[in-house]
PDB file of C-alpha atoms in Angstrom:
ATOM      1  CA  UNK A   1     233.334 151.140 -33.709  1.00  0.00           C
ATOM      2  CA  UNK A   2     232.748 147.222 -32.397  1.00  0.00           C
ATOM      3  CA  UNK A   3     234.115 148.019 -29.414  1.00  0.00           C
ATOM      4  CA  UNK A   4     231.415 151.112 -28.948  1.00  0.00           C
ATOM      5  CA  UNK A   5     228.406 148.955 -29.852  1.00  0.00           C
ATOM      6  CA  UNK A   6     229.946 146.180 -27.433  1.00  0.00           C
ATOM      7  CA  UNK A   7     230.064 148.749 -24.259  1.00  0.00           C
ATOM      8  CA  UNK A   8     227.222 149.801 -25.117  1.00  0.00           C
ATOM      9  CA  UNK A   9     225.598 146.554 -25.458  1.00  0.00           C
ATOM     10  CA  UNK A  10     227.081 145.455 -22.011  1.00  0.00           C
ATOM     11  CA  UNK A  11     225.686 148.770 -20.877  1.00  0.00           C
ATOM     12  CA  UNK A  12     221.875 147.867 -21.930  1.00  0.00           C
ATOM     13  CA  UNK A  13     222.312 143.949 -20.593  1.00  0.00           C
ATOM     14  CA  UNK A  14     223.283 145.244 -17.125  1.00  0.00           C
ATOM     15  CA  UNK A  15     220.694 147.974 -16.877  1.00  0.00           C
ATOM     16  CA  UNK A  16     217.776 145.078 -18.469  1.00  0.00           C
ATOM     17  CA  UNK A  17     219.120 143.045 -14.927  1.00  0.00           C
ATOM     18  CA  UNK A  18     218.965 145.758 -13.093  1.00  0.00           C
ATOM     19  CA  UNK A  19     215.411 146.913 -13.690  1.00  0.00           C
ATOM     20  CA  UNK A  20     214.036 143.069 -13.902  1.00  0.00           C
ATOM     21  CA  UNK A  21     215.612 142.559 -10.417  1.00  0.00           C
ATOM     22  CA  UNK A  22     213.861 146.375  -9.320  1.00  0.00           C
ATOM     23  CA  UNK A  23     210.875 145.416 -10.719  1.00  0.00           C
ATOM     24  CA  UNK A  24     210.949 141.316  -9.018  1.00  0.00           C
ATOM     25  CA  UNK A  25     211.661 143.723  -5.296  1.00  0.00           C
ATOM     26  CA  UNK A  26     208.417 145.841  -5.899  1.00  0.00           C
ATOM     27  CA  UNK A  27     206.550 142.913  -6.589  1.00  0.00           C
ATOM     28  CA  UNK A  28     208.009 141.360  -3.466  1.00  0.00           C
ATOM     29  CA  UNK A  29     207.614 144.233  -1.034  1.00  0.00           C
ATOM     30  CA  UNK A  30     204.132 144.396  -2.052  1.00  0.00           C
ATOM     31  CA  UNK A  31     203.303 141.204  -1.506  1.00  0.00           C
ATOM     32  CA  UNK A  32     205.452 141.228   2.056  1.00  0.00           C
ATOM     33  CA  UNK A  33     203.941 144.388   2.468  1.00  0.00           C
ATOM     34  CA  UNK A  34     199.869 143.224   1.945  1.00  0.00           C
ATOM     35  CA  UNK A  35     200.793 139.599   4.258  1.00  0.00           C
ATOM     36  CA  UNK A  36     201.869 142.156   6.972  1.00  0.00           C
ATOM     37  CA  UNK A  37     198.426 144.044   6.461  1.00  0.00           C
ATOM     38  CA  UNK A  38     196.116 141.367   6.394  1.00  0.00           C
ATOM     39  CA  UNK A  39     198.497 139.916  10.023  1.00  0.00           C
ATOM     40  CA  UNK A  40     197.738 143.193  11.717  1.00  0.00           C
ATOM     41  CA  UNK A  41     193.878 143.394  10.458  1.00  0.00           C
ATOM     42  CA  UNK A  42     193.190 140.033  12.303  1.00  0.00           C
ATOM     43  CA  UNK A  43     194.886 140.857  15.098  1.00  0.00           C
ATOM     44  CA  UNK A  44     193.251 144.247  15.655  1.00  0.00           C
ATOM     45  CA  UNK A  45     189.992 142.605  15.211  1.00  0.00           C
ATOM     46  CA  UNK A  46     190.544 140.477  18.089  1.00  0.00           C
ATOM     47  CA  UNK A  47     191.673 143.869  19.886  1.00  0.00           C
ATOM     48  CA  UNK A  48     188.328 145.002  18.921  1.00  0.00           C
ATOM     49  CA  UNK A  49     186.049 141.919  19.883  1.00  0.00           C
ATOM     50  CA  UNK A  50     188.105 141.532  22.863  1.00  0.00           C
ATOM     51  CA  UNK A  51     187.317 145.197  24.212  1.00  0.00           C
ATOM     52  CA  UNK A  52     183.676 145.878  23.283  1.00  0.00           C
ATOM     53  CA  UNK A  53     182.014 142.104  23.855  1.00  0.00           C
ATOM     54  CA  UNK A  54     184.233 140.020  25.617  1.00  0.00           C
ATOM     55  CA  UNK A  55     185.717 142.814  28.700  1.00  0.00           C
ATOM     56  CA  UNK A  56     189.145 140.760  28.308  1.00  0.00           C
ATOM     57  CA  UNK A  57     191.186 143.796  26.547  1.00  0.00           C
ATOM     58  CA  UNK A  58     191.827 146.943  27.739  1.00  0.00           C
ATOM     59  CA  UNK A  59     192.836 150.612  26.454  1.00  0.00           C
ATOM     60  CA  UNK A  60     196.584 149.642  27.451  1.00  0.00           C
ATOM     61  CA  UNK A  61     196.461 146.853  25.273  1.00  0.00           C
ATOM     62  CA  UNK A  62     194.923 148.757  22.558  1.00  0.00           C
ATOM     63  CA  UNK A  63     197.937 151.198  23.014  1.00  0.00           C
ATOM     64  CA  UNK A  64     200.279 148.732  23.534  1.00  0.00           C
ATOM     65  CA  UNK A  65     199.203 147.197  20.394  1.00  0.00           C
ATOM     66  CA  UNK A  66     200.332 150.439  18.544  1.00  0.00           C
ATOM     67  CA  UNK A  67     204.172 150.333  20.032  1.00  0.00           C
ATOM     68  CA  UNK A  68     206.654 148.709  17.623  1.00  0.00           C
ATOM     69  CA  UNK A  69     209.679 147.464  19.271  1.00  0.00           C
ATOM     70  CA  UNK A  70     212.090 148.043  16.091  1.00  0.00           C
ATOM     71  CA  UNK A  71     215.120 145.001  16.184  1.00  0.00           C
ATOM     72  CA  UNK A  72     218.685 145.967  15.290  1.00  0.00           C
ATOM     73  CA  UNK A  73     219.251 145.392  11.781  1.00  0.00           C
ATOM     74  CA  UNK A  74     221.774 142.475  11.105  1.00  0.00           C
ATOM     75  CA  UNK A  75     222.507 140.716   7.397  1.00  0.00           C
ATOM     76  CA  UNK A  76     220.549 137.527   8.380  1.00  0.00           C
ATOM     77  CA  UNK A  77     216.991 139.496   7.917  1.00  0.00           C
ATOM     78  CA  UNK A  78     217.926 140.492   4.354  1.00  0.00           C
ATOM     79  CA  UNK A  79     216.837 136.409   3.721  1.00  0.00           C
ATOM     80  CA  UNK A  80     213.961 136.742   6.212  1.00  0.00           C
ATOM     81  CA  UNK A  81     209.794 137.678   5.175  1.00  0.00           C
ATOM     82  CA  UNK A  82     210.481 140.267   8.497  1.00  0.00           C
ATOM     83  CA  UNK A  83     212.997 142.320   6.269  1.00  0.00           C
ATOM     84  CA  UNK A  84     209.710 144.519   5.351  1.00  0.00           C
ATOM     85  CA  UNK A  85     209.379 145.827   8.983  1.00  0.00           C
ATOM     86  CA  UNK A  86     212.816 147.573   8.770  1.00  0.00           C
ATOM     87  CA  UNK A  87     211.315 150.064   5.884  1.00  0.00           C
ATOM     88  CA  UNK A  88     208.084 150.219   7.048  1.00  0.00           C
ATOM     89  CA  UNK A  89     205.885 152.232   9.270  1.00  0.00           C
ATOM     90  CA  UNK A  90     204.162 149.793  11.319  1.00  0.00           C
ATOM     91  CA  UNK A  91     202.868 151.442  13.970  1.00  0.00           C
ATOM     92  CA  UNK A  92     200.789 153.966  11.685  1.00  0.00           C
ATOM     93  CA  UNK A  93     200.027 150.802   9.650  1.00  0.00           C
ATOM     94  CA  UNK A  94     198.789 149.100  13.287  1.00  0.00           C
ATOM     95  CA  UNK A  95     196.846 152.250  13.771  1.00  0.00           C
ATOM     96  CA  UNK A  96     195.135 152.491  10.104  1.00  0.00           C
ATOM     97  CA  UNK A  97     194.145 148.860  10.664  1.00  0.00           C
ATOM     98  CA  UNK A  98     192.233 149.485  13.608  1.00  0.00           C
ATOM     99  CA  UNK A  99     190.906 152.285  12.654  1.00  0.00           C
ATOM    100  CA  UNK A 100     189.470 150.941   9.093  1.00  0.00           C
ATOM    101  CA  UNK A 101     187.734 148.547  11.152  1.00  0.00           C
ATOM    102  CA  UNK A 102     186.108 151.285  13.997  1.00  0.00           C
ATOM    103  CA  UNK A 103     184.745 153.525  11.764  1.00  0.00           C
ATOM    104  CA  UNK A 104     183.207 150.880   9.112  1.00  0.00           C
ATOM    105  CA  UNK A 105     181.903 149.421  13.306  1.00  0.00           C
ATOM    106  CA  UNK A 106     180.647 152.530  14.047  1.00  0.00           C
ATOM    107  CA  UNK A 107     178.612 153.382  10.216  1.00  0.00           C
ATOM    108  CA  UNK A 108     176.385 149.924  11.570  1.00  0.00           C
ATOM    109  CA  UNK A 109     176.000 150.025  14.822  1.00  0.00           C
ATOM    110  CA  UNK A 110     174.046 151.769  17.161  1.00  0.00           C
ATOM    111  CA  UNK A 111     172.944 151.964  21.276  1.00  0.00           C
ATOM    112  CA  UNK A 112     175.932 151.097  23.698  1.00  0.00           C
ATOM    113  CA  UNK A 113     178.449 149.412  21.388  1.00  0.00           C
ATOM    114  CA  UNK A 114     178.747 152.548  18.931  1.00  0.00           C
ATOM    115  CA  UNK A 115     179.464 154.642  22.400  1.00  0.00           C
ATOM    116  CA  UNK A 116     181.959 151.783  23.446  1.00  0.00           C
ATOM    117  CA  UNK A 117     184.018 152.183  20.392  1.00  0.00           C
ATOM    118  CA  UNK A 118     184.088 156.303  20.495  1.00  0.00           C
ATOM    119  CA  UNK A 119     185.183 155.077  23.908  1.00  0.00           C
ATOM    120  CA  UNK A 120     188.292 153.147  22.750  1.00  0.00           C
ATOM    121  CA  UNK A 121     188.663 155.784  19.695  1.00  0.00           C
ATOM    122  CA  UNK A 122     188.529 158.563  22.069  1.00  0.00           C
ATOM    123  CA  UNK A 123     190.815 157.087  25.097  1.00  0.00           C
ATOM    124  CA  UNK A 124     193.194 155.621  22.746  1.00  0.00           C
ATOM    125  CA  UNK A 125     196.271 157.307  20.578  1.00  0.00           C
ATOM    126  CA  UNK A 126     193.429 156.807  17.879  1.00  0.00           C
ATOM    127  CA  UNK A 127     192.070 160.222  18.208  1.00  0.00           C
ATOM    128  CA  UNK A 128     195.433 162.392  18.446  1.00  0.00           C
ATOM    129  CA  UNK A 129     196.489 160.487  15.270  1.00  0.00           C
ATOM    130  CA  UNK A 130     193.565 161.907  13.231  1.00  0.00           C
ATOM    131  CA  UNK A 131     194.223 165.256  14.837  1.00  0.00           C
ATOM    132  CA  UNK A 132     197.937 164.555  13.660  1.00  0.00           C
ATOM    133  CA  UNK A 133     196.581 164.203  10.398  1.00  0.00           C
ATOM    134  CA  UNK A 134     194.855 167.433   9.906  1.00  0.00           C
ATOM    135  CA  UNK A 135     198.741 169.096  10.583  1.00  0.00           C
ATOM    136  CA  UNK A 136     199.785 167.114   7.397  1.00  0.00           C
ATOM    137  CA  UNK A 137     200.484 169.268   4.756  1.00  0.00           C
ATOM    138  CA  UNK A 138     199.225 166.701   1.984  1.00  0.00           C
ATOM    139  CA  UNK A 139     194.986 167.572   1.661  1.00  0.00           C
ATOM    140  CA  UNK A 140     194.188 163.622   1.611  1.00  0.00           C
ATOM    141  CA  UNK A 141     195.637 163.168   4.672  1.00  0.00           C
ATOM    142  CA  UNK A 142     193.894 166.251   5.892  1.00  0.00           C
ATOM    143  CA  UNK A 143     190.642 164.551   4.191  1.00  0.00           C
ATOM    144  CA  UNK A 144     190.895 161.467   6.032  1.00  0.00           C
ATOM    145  CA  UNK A 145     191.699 163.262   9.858  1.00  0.00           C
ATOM    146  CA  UNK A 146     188.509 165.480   9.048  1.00  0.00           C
ATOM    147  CA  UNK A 147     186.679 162.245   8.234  1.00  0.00           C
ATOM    148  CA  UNK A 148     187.744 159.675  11.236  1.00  0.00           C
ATOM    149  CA  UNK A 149     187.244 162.785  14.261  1.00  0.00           C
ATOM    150  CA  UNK A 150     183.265 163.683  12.122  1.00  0.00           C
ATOM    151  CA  UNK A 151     182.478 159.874  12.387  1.00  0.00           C
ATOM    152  CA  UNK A 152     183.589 159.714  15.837  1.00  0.00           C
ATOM    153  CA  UNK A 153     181.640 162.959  16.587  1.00  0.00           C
ATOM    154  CA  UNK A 154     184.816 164.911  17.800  1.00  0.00           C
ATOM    155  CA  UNK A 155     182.693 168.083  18.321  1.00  0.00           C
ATOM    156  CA  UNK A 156     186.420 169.530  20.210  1.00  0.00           C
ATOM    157  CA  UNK A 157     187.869 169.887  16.041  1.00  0.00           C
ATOM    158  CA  UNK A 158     185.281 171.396  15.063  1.00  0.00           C
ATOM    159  CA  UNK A 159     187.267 174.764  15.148  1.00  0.00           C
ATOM    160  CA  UNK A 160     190.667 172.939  13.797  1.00  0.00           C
ATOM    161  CA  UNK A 161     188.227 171.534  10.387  1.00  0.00           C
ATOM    162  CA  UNK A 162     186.244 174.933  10.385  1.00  0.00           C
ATOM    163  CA  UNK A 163     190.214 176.458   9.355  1.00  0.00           C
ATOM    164  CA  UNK A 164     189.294 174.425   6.311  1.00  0.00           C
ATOM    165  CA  UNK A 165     185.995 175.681   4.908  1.00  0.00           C
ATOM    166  CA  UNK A 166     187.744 178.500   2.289  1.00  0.00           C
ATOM    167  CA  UNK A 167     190.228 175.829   1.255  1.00  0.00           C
ATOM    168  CA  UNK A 168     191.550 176.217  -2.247  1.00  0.00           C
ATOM    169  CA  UNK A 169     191.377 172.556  -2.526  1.00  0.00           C
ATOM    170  CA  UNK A 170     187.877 171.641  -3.236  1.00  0.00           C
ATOM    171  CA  UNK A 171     187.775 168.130  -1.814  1.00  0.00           C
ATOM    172  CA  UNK A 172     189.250 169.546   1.315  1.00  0.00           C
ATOM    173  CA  UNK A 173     186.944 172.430   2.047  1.00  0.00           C
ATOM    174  CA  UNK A 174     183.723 170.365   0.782  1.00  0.00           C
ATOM    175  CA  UNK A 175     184.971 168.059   3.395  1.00  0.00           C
ATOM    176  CA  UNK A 176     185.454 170.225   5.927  1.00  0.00           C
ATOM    177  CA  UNK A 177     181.702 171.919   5.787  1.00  0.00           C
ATOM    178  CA  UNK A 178     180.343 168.498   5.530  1.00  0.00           C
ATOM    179  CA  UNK A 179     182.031 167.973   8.617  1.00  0.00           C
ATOM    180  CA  UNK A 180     181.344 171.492  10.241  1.00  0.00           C
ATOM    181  CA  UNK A 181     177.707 170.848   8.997  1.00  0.00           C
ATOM    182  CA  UNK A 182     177.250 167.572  11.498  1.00  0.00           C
ATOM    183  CA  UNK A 183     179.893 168.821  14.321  1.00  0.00           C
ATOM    184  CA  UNK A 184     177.840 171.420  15.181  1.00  0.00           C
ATOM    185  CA  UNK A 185     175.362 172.034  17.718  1.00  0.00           C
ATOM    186  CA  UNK A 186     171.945 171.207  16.374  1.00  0.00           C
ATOM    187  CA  UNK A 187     173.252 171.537  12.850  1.00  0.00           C
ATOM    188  CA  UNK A 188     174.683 175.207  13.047  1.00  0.00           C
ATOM    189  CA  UNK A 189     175.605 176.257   9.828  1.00  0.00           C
ATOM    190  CA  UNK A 190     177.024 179.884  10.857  1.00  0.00           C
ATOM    191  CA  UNK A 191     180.233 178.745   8.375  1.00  0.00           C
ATOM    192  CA  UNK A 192     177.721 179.740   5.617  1.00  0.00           C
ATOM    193  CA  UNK A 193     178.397 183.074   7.043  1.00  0.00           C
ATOM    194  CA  UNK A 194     181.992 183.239   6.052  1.00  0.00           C
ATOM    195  CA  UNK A 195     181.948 181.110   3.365  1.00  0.00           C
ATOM    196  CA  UNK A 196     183.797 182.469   0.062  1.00  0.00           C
ATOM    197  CA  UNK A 197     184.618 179.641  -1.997  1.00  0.00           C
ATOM    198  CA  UNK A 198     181.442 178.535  -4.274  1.00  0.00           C
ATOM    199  CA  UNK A 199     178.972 175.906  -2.751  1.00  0.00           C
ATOM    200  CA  UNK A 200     178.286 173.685  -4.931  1.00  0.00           C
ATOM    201  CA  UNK A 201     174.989 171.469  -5.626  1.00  0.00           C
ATOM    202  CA  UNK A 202     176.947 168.369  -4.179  1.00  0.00           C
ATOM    203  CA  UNK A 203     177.964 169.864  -1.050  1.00  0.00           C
ATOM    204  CA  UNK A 204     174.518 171.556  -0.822  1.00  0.00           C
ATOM    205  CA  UNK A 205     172.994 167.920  -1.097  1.00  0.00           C
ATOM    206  CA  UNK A 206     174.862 167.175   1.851  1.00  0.00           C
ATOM    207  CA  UNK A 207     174.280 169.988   3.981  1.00  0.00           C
ATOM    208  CA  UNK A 208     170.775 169.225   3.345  1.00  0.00           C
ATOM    209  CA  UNK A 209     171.426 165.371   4.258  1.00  0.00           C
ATOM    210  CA  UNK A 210     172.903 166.498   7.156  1.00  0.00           C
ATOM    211  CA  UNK A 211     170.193 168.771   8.561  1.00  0.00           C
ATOM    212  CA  UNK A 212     167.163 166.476   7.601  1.00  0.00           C
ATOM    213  CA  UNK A 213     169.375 163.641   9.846  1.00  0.00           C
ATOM    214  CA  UNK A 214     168.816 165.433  13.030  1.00  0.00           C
ATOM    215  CA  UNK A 215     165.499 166.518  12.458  1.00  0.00           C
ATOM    216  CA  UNK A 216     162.969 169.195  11.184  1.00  0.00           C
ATOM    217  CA  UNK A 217     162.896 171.456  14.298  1.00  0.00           C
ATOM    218  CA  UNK A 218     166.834 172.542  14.041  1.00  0.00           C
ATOM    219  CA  UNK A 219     165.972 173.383  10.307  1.00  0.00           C
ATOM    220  CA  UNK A 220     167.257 177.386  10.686  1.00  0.00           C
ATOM    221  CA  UNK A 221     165.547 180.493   8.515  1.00  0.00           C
ATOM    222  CA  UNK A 222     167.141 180.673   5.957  1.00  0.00           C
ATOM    223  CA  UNK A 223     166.371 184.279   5.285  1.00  0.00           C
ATOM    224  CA  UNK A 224     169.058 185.186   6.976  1.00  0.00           C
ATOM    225  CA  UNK A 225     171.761 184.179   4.416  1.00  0.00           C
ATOM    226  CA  UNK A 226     169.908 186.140   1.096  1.00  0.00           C
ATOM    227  CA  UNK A 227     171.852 189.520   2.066  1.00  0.00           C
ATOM    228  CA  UNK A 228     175.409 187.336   1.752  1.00  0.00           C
ATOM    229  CA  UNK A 229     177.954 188.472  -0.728  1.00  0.00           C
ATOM    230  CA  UNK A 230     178.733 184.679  -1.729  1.00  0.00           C
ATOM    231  CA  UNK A 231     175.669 184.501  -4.786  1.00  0.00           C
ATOM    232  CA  UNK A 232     176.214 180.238  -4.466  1.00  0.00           C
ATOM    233  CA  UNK A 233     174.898 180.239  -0.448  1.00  0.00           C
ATOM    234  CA  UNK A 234     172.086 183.188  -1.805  1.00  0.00           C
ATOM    235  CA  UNK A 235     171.114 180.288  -4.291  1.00  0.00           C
ATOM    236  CA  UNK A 236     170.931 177.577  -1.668  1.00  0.00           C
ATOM    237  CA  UNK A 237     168.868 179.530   1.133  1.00  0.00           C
ATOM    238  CA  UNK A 238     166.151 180.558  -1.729  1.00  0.00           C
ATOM    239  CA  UNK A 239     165.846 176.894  -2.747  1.00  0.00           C
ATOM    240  CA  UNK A 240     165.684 175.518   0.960  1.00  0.00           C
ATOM    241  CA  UNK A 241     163.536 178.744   1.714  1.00  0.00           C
ATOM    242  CA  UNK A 242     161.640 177.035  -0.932  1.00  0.00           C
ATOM    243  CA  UNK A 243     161.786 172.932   0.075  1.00  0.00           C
ATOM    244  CA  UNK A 244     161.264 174.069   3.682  1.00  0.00           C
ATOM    245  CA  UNK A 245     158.355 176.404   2.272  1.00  0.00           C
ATOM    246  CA  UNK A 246     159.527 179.194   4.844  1.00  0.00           C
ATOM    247  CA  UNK A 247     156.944 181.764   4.040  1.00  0.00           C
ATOM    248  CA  UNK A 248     158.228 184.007   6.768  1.00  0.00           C
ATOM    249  CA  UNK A 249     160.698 185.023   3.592  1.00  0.00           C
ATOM    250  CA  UNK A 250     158.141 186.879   1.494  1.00  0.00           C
ATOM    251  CA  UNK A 251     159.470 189.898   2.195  1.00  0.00           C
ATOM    252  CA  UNK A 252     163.306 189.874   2.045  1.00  0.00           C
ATOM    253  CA  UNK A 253     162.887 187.681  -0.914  1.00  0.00           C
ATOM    254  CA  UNK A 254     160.522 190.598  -3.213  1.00  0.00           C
ATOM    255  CA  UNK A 255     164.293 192.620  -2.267  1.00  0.00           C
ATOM    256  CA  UNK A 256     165.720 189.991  -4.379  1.00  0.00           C
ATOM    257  CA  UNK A 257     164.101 190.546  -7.683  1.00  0.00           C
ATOM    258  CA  UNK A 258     166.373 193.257  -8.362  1.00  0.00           C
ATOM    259  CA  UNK A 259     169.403 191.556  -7.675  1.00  0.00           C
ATOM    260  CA  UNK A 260     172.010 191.797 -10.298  1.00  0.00           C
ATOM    261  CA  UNK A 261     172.689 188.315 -10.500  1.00  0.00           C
ATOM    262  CA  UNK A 262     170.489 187.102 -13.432  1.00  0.00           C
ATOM    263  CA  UNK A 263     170.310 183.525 -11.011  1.00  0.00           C
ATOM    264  CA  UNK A 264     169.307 184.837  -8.027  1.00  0.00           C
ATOM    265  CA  UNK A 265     166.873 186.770  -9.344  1.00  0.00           C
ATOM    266  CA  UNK A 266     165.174 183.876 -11.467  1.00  0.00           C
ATOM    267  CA  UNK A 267     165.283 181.723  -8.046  1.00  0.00           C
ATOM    268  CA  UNK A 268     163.751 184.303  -6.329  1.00  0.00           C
ATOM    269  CA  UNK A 269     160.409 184.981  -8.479  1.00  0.00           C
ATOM    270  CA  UNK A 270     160.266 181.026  -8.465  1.00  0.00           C
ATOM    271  CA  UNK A 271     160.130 180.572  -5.501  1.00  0.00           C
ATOM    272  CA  UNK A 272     157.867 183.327  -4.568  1.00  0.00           C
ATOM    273  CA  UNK A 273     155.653 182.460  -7.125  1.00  0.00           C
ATOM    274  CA  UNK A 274     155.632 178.560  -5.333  1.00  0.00           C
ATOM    275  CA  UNK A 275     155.058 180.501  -1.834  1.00  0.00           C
ATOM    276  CA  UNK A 276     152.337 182.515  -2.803  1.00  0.00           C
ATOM    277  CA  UNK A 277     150.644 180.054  -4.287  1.00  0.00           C
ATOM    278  CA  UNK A 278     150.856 177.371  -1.520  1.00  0.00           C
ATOM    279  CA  UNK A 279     149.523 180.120   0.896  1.00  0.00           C
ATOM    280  CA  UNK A 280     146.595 181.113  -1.300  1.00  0.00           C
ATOM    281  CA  UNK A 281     142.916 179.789  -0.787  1.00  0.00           C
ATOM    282  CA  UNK A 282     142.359 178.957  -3.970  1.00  0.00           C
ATOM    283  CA  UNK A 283     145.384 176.364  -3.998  1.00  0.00           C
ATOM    284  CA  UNK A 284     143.642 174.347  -1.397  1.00  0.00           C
ATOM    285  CA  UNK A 285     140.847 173.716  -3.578  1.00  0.00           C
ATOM    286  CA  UNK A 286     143.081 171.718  -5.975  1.00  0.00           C
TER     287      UNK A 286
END
């Protein structure tokens, strides 16, 4: 019976070393890991500053920056900080530094510098990575190609992100018609006409964000999605029929009282109650 307990005793000091030592090699990596981050941050920064201010940097060295000349492994680099780079991605991680830093550039910045740095993102292997990404089967990844080619107004994906309006993921296809919404030629939204997943009031906020950005004269009639079969985009064109006070839908809207969805029919007499009375003399008067 000792000689159980002791086995198994030896058994639970050896697996205690084990997992201290696992855990002390995560904390390590990590911290390798973040030192080779914040290395590759400043030096893509000076890639960046070098290219759109000071003329001394060209695509090729942007690109050049990317390739990642992998040494052969050898025994000494198991003692060495550099061990990280064996198990490590570091040309995507080159490429995710730069690109952090262009699209947080191109959020602030307007006139010639924001078309210099679609320049570099464009002529660089910046772009085809974010396509890249919208082939990955994981959704975030998806989420985060969709969001680097809308900032860099890719309007050539707009038919790769338009496969993702009807997404079962709801991140992904909000993402995607957020993305359709600004991609598109003065703010098309013809994906409303093929829409079958629900829109909800957050992605309708930022359809709406989206059209009032490029102005009130691309602001479409609405009228013409209140026959669709998807109730959520009959909701949303009476309310914008409504905030845009499109009048011209009197008359297909009066078809909608007798719709047999208990919403759309409520939305409906609201709003033409608020039409009516905006058009009528006797509102000017108050």
């Amino acid at each position: 019976m000792s000689a159980i307990i002791f086995v198994f005793l030896l058994i639970f000091f050896f697996s205690a070393i084990i997992f201290t030592l696992t855990v002390m090699h995560l904390r390590g990596s990590r911290i390798l890991i973040n030192k080779l981050k914040d290395s590759l941050k400043v030096q893509s920064e000076e890639l960046i500053v070098n290219y759109l201010y000071n003329n001394t940097a060209t695509i090729e060295d942007i690109n050049n920056f990317f390739k990642v000349k992998k040494e052969r492994f050898d025994i000494k680099h198991v003692f060495s900080e550099n061990i990280i780079k064996y198990f490590v991605n570091e040309s995507t991680m080159r490429k995710e530094a730069m690109l952090g830093q262009l699209m947080e550039l191109h959020k602030n910045i307007t006139g010639d510098v924001e078309k210099n740095i679609r320049e570099l993102y464009n002529e660089s292997e910046l772009k085809h990575y974010s396509y890249q990404k919208l082939k990955n089967k994981a959704w975030n990844v998806k989420v985060h190609g969709i969001r680097e080619l809308t900032e860099m107004k890719v309007v050539d994906a707009l038919l790769d992100i338009a496969h993702y309006i009807n997404h079962k993921h709801s991140v992904l296809h909000t993402e995607a018609q957020m993305a359709v919404t600004r991609l598109s030629p003065d703010k098309d939204l013809s994906f409303l006409n093929h829409l079958t997943t629900r829109l909800t009031i957050w992605e309708q906020m930022h359809i709406l964000n989206a059209i009032e950005e490029k102005g009130y004269e691309y602001v479409p009639e609405f009228s013409q999605w209140l026959d669709s079969k998807n109730y959520s985009v009959v909701l949303f064109a009476i309310n914008m029929i409504a905030y845009y006070k499109q009048d011209r839908a009197l008359v297909p809207l009066t078809k909608l009282m007798a719709h047999k969805d208990p919403n759309v029919r409520i939305a409906a007499i609201k709003t033409l109650g608020s039409l009516m009375n905006q058009s009528s003399p006797e509102s000017t008067i108050y």
